Coordinates of C-alpha atoms in Angstrom, one line a residue:
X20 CA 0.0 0.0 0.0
X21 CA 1.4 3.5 -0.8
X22 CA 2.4 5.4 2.0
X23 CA 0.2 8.4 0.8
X24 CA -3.0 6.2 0.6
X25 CA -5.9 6.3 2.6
X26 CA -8.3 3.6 3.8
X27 CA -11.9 3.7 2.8
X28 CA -13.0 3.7 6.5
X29 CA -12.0 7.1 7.9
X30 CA -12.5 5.9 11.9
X31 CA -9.2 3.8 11.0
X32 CA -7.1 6.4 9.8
X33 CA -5.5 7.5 13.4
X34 CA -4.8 4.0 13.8
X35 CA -3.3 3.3 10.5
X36 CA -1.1 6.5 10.7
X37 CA -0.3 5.4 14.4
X38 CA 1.0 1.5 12.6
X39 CA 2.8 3.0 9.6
X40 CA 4.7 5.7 12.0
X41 CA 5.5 3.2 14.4
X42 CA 3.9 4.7 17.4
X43 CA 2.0 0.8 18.1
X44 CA 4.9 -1.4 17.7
X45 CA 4.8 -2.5 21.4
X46 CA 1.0 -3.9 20.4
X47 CA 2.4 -7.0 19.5
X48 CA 2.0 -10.5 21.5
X49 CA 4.5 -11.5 23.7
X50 CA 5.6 -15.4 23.5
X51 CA 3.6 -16.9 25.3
X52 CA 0.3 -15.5 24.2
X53 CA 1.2 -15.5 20.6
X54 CA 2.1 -19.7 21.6
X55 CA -1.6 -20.0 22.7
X56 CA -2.7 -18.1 19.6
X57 CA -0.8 -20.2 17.2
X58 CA -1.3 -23.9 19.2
X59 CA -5.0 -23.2 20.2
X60 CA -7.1 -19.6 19.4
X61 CA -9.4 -20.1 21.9
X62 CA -7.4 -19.8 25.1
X63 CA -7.2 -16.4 24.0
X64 CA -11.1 -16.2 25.1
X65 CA -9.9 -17.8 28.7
X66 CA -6.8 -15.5 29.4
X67 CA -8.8 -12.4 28.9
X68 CA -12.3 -13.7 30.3
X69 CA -9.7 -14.5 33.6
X70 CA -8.0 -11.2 33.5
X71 CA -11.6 -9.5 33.5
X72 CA -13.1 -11.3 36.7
X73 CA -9.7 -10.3 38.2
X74 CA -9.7 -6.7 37.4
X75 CA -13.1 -6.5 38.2
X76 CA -12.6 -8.6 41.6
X77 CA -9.2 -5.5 42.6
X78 CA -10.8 -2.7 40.8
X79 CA -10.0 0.4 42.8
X80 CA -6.9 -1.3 44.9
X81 CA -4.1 1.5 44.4
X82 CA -1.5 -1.6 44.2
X83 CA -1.1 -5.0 42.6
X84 CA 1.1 -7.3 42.9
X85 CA 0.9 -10.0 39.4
X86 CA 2.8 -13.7 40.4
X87 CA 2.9 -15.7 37.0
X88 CA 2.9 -13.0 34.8
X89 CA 4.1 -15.2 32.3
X90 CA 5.2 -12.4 29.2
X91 CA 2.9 -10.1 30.8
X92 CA 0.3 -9.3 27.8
X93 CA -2.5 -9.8 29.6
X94 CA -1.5 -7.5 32.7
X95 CA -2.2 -4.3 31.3
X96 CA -5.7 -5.6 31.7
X97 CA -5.4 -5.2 35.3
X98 CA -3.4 -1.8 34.6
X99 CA -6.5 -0.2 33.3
X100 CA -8.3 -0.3 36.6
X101 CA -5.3 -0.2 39.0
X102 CA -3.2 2.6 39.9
X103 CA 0.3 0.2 40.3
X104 CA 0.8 -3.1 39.0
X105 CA 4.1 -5.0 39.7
X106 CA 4.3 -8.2 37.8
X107 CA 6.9 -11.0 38.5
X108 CA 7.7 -14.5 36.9
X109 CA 10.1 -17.0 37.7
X110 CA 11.2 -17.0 33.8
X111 CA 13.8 -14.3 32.7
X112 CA 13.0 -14.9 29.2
X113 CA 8.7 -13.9 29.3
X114 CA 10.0 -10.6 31.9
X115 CA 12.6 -9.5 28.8
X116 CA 9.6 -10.1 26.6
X117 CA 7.3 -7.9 28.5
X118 CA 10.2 -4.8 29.4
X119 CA 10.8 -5.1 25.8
X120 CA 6.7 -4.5 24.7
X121 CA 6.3 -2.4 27.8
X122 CA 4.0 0.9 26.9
X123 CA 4.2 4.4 28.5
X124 CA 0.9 4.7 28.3
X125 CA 0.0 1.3 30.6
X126 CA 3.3 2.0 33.0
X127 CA 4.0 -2.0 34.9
X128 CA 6.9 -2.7 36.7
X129 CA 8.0 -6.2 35.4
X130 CA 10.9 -8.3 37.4
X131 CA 11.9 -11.9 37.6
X132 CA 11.5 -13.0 41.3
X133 CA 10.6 -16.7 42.5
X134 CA 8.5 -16.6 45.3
X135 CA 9.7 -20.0 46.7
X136 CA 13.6 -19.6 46.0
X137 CA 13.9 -16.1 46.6
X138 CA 11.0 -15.5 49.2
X139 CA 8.2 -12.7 49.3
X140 CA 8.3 -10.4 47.0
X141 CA 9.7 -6.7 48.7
X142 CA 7.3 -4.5 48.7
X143 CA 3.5 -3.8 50.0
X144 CA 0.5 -4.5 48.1
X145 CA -3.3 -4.5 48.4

């Protein structure tokens, strides 16, 4: 598509601009999501119906603590209710994967900490 061409649906043209610019490159799936999306679609459905009853279940804490983050796609679901979510997963690989996708606009503190090894995690949350 020509970069000076516009798409027939205007309520897409922000977005499109946004894509071609590069201002959504951190949109993409981390691994382990974009493992369930490739192995089996409709886990998809699961993780996010999950990651709703949760957000709704802490909605108006000021602080999360996420165990299991996994690659961390799914947490800025809990972001958009909660004022500050810290998400930690035993696997260094899945927290590179989320700092790397991490957004400014959803801030998430993401470390590698195992709760069992290394103990409870060092801070307070709700």
């Amino acid at each position: 598509m020509a970069a000076d061409k516009r798409n027939k649906e205007a309520h897409y043209s922000s977005v499109i601009d946004e894509v071609r610019k590069g201002g959504v490159a951190n949109l993409q799936m981390g691994v382990g999501i974009a493992w369930a999306f490739y192995d089996d679609p409709k886990r998809l459905a699961f993780t996010f119906a999950r990651y709703k009853f949760a957000t709704k279940m802490l909605s108006g804490c000021k602080s999360v603590l996420e165990v299991g983050c996994g690659d961390g796609f799914a947490t800025r679901l809990l972001r958009q209710e909660i004022d500050k979510v810290t998400a930690i997963d035993v696997d260094d690989i899945f927290i590179k994967d989320a700092i790397d996708r991490a957004s400014d606009k959803w801030p998430i503190e993401f470390f590698v900490h195992d709760m069992i090894s290394d103990g409870p995690f060092p801070d307070v949350f709700e």
